[in-house]
Short mmCIF file of C-alpha atoms in Angstrom, two decimals:
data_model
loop_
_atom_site.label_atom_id
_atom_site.label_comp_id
_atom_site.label_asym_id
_atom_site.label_seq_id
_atom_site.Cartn_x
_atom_site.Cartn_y
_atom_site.Cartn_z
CA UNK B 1 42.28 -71.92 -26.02
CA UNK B 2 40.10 -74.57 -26.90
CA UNK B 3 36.36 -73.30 -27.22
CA UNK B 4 32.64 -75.30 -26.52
CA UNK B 5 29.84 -74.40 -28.59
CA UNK B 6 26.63 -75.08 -26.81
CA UNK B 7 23.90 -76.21 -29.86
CA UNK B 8 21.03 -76.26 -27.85
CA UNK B 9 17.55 -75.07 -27.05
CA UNK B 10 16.89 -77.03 -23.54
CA UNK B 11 14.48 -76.75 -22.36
CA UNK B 12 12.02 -73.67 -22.82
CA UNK B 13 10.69 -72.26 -19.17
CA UNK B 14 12.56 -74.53 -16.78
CA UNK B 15 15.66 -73.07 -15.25
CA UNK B 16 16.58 -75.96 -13.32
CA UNK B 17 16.38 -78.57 -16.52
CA UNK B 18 18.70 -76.03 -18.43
CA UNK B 19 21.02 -76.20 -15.57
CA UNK B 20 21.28 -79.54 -16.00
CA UNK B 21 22.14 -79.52 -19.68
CA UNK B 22 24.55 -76.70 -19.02
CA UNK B 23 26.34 -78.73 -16.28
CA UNK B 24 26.48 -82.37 -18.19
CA UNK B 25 28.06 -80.17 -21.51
CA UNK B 26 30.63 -78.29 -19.17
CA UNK B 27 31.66 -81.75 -18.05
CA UNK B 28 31.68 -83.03 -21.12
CA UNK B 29 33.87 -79.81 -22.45
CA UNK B 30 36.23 -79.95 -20.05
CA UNK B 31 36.81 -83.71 -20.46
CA UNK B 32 37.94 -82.37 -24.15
CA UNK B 33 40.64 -79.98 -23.11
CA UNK B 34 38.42 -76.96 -23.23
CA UNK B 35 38.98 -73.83 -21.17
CA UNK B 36 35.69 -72.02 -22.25
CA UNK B 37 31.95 -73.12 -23.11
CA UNK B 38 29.74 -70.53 -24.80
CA UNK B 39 25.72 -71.19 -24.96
CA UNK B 40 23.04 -69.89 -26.96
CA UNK B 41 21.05 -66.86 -26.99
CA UNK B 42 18.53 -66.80 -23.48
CA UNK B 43 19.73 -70.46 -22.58
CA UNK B 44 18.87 -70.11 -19.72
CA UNK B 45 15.35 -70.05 -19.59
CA UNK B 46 14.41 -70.36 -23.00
CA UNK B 47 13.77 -67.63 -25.94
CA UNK B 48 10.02 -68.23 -26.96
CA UNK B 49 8.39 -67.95 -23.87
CA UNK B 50 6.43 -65.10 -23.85
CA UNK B 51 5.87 -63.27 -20.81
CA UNK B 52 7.75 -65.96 -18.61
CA UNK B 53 10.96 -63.79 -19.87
CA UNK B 54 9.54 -61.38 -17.32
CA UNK B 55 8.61 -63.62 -14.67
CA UNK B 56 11.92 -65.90 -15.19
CA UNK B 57 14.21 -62.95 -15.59
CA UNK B 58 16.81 -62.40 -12.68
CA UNK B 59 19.62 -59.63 -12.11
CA UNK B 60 23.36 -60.10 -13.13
CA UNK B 61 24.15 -61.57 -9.68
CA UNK B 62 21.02 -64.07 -9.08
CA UNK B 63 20.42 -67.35 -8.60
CA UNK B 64 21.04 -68.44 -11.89
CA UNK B 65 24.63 -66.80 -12.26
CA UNK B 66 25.40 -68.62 -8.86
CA UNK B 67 24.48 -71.59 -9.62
CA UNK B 68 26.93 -70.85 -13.28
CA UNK B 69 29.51 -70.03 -11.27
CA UNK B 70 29.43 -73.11 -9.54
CA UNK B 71 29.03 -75.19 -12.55
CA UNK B 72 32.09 -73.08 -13.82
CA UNK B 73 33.86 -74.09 -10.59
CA UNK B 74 33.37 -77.16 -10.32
CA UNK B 75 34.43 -78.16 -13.98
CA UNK B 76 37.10 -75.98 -14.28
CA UNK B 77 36.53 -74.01 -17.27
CA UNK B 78 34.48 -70.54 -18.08
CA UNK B 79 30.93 -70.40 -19.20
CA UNK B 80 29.65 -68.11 -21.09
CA UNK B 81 25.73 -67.86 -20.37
CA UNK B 82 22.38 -66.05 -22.23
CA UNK B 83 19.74 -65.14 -20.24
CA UNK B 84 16.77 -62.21 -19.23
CA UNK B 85 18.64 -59.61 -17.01
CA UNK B 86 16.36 -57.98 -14.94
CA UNK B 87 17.54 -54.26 -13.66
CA UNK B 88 14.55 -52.39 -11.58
CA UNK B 89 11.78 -52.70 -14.07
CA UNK B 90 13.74 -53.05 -17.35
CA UNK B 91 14.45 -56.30 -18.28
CA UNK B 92 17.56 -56.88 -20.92
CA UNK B 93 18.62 -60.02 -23.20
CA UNK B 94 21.99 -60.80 -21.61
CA UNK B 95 25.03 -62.58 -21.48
CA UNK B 96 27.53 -62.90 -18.71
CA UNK B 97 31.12 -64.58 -18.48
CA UNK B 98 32.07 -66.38 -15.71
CA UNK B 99 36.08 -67.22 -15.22
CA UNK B 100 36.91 -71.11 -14.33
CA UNK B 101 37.24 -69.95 -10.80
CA UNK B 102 33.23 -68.86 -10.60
CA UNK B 103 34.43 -64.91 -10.94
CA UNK B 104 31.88 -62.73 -13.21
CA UNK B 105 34.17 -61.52 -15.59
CA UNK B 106 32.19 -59.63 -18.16
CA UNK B 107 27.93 -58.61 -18.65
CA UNK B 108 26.31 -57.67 -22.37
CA UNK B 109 23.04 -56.36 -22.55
CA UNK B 110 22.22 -56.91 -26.08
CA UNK B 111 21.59 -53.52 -27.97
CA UNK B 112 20.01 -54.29 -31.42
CA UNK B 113 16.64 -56.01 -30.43
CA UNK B 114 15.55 -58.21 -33.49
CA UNK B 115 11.41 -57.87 -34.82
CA UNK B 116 8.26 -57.42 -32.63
CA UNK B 117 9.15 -60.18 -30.50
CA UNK B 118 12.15 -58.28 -28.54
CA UNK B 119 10.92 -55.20 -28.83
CA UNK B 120 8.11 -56.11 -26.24
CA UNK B 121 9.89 -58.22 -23.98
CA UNK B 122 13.33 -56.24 -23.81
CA UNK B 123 14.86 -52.86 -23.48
CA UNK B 124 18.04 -52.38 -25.42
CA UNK B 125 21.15 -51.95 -24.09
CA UNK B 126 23.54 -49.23 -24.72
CA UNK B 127 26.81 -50.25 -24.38
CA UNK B 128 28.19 -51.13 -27.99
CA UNK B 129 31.60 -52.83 -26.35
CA UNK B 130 32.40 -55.52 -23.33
CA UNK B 131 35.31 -57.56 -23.07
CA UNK B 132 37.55 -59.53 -20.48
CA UNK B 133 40.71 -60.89 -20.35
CA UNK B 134 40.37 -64.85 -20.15
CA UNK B 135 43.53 -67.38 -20.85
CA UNK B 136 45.42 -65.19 -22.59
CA UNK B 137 42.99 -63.59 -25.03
CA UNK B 138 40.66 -60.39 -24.92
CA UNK B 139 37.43 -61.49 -25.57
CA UNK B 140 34.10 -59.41 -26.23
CA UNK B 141 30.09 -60.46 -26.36
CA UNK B 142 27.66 -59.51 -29.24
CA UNK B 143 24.65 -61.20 -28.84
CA UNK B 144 22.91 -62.73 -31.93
CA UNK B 145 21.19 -59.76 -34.56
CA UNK B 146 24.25 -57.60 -33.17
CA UNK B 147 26.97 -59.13 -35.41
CA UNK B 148 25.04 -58.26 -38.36
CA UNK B 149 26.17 -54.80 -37.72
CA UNK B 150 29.17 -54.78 -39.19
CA UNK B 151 29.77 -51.44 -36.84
CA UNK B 152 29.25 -53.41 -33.78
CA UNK B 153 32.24 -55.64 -35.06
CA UNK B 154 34.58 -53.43 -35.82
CA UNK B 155 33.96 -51.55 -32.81
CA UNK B 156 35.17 -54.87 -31.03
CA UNK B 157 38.37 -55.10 -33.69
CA UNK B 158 39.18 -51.43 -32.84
CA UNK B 159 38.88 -52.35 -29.54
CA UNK B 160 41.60 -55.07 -29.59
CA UNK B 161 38.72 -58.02 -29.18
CA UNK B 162 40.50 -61.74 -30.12
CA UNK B 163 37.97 -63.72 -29.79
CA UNK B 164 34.20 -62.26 -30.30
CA UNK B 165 31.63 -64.36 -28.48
CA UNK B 166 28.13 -64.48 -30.10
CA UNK B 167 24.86 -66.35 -28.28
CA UNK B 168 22.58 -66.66 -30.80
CA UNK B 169 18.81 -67.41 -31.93
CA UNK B 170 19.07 -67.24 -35.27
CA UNK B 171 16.21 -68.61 -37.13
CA UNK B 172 14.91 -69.98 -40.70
CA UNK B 173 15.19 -68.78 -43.27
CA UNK B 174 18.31 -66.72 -42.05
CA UNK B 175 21.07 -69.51 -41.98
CA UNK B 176 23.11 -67.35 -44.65
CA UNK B 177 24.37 -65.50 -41.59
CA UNK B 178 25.59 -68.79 -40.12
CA UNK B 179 27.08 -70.14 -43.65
CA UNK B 180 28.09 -66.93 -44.75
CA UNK B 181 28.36 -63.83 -42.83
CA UNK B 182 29.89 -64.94 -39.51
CA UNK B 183 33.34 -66.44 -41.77
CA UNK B 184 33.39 -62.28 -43.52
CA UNK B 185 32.89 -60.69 -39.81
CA UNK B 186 36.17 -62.80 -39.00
CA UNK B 187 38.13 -62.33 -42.11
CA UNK B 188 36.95 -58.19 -42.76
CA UNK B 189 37.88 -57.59 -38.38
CA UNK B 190 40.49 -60.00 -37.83
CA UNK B 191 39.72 -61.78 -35.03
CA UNK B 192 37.96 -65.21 -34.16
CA UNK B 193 34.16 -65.30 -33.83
CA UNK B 194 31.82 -67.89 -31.72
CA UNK B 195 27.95 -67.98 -33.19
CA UNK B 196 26.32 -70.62 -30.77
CA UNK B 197 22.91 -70.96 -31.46
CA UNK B 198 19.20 -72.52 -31.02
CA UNK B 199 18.35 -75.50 -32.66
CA UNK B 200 14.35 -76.95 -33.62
CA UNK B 201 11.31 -75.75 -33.18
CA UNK B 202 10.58 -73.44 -30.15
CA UNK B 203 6.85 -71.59 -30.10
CA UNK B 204 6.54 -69.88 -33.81
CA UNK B 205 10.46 -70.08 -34.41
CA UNK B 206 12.48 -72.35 -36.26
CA UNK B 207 15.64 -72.16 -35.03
CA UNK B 208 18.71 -73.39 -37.68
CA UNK B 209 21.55 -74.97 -35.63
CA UNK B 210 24.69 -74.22 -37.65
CA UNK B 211 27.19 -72.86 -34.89
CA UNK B 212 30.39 -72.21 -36.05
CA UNK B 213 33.73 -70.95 -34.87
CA UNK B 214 35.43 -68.89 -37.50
CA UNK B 215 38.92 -67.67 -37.84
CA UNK B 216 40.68 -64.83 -38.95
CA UNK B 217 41.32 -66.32 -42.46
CA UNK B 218 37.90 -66.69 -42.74
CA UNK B 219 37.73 -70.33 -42.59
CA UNK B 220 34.85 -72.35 -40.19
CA UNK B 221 36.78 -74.34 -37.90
CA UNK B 222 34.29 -76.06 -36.80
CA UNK B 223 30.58 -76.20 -37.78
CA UNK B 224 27.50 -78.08 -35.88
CA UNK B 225 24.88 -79.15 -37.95
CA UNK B 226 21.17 -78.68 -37.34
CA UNK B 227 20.49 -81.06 -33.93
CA UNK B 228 21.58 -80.54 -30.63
CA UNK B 229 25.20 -81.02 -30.65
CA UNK B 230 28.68 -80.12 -28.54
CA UNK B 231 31.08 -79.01 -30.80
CA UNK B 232 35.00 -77.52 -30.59
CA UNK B 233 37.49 -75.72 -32.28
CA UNK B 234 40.53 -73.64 -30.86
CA UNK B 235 41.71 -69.89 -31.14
CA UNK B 236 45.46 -69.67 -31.68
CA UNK B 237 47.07 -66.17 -30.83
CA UNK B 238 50.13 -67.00 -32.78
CA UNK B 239 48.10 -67.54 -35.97
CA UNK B 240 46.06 -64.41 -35.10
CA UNK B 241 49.18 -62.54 -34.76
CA UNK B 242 50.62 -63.32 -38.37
CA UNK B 243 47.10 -63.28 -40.15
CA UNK B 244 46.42 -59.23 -38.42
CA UNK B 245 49.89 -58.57 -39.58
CA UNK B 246 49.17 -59.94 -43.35
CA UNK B 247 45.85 -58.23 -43.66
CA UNK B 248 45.89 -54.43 -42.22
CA UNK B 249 42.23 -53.65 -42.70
CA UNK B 250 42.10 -51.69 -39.88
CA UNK B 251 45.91 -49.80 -40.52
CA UNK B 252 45.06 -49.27 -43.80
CA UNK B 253 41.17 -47.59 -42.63
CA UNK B 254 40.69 -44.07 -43.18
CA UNK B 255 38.19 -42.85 -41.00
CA UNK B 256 38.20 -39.41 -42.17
CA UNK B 257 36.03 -41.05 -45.02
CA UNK B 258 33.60 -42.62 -42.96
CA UNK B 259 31.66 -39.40 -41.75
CA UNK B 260 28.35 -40.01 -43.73
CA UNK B 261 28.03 -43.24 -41.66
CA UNK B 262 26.84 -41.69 -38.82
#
């Protein structure tokens, strides 16, 4: 399945706007084959903007997730969308997956809330592991300071998870994580992982661009740079396959070990 990485920060506090940009990069993604676009972290309404994360925020099935789903529709291909989930009076950095057909597939409430910042605007979600079946592959959400857990991410490799799907803000001076971590998360769990994130300035963040696909071998197959920018790369089962059969990390585990950890 050929994958769309998103590099984008919109445009902060207008819905509509990042609508827009959503819908002119799913066109543009499905012009190039692909069967799934993934966007950054609270695309979209913007990260940085303060209490307008309450006021913007919306439950799993608003207006913004219809108006996804018809984007989805309409393109042919499945979205995978960041954005403040509002639930009663908690409100919960998100990300929902809707199928080509405009189906809602899969919702992640982020659970590891990165700095000050989160921790007042967001409660944390508690549900480590969410996947769907799309085209063939199981694929799971993390959401941006989750993946450098490295529980989180084997939790989705013990789970079976192909293809892990990461919205992301990640900011300066933290662009190791980009360069360096995401290609180990791949490599040490086997599996394929998205990072799509921000890019520029947005209220006191800097955000760093660098969204990558990596696979299983630990190899980038495709990198953005720092700008706004579309990029691809594709997941290949077969490959997956043969690289989980020539390094058994998790067959060769022994969890009896691992008590301390917890």
């Amino acid at each position: 399945m050929r994958t769309a990485l998103l590099q984008s920060s919109g445009r902060p506090g207008s819905v509509v706007e990042n609508l827009k940009v959503l819908d002119e990069a799913a066109g543009r993604a499905a012009d190039a084959g692909a069967g799934l676009l993934v966007t950054p972290e609270m695309f979209l309404t913007g990260y940085a903007i303060g209490d307008d994360i309450g006021r913007l925020a919306e439950p799993a099935d608003g207006d913004g997730a219809d108006a996804v789903a018809e984007i989805a529709s309409r393109h042919g291909l499945a979205i995978v969308y960041a954005y403040p989930e509002r639930d009663g009076a908690a409100v919960y950095n998100s990300a929902q997956l809707v199928s080509a057909d405009g189906t809602r597939l899969a919702n992640y409430r982020k659970t590891h809330l990165f700095g000050c910042f989160e921790r007042d605007h967001f409660t944390p979600g508690e549900r480590q592991v969410v996947q769907a079946e799309l085209n063939g592959l199981r694929v799971g959400i993390l959401i941006c300071y989750d993946v450098e857990f490295p529980e989180n991410v084997r939790a989705h490799a013990l789970a079976g998870t192909d293809l892990l799907l990461v919205p992301t803000a990640q900011m300066h001076p933290f662009q190791f994580v980009a360069e360096s971590m995401i290609p180990v998360r791949a490599f040490e769990n086997q599996m394929y992982v998205a990072y799509v994130n921000r890019t520029g300035q947005e209220g006191e963040f800097e955000f760093v661009g660098l969204s990558t696909l990596a696979g299983p071998d630990g190899v980038a197959r495709t990198r953005a740079g720092r700008g706004e920018d579309l990029v691809f790369a594709d997941t290949d089962p077969e490959f997956l396959a043969a690289s989980r059969a020539a390094n058994p990390y998790l067959k060769d585990r022994r969890p009896g070990l691992y008590g301390s950890l917890v």
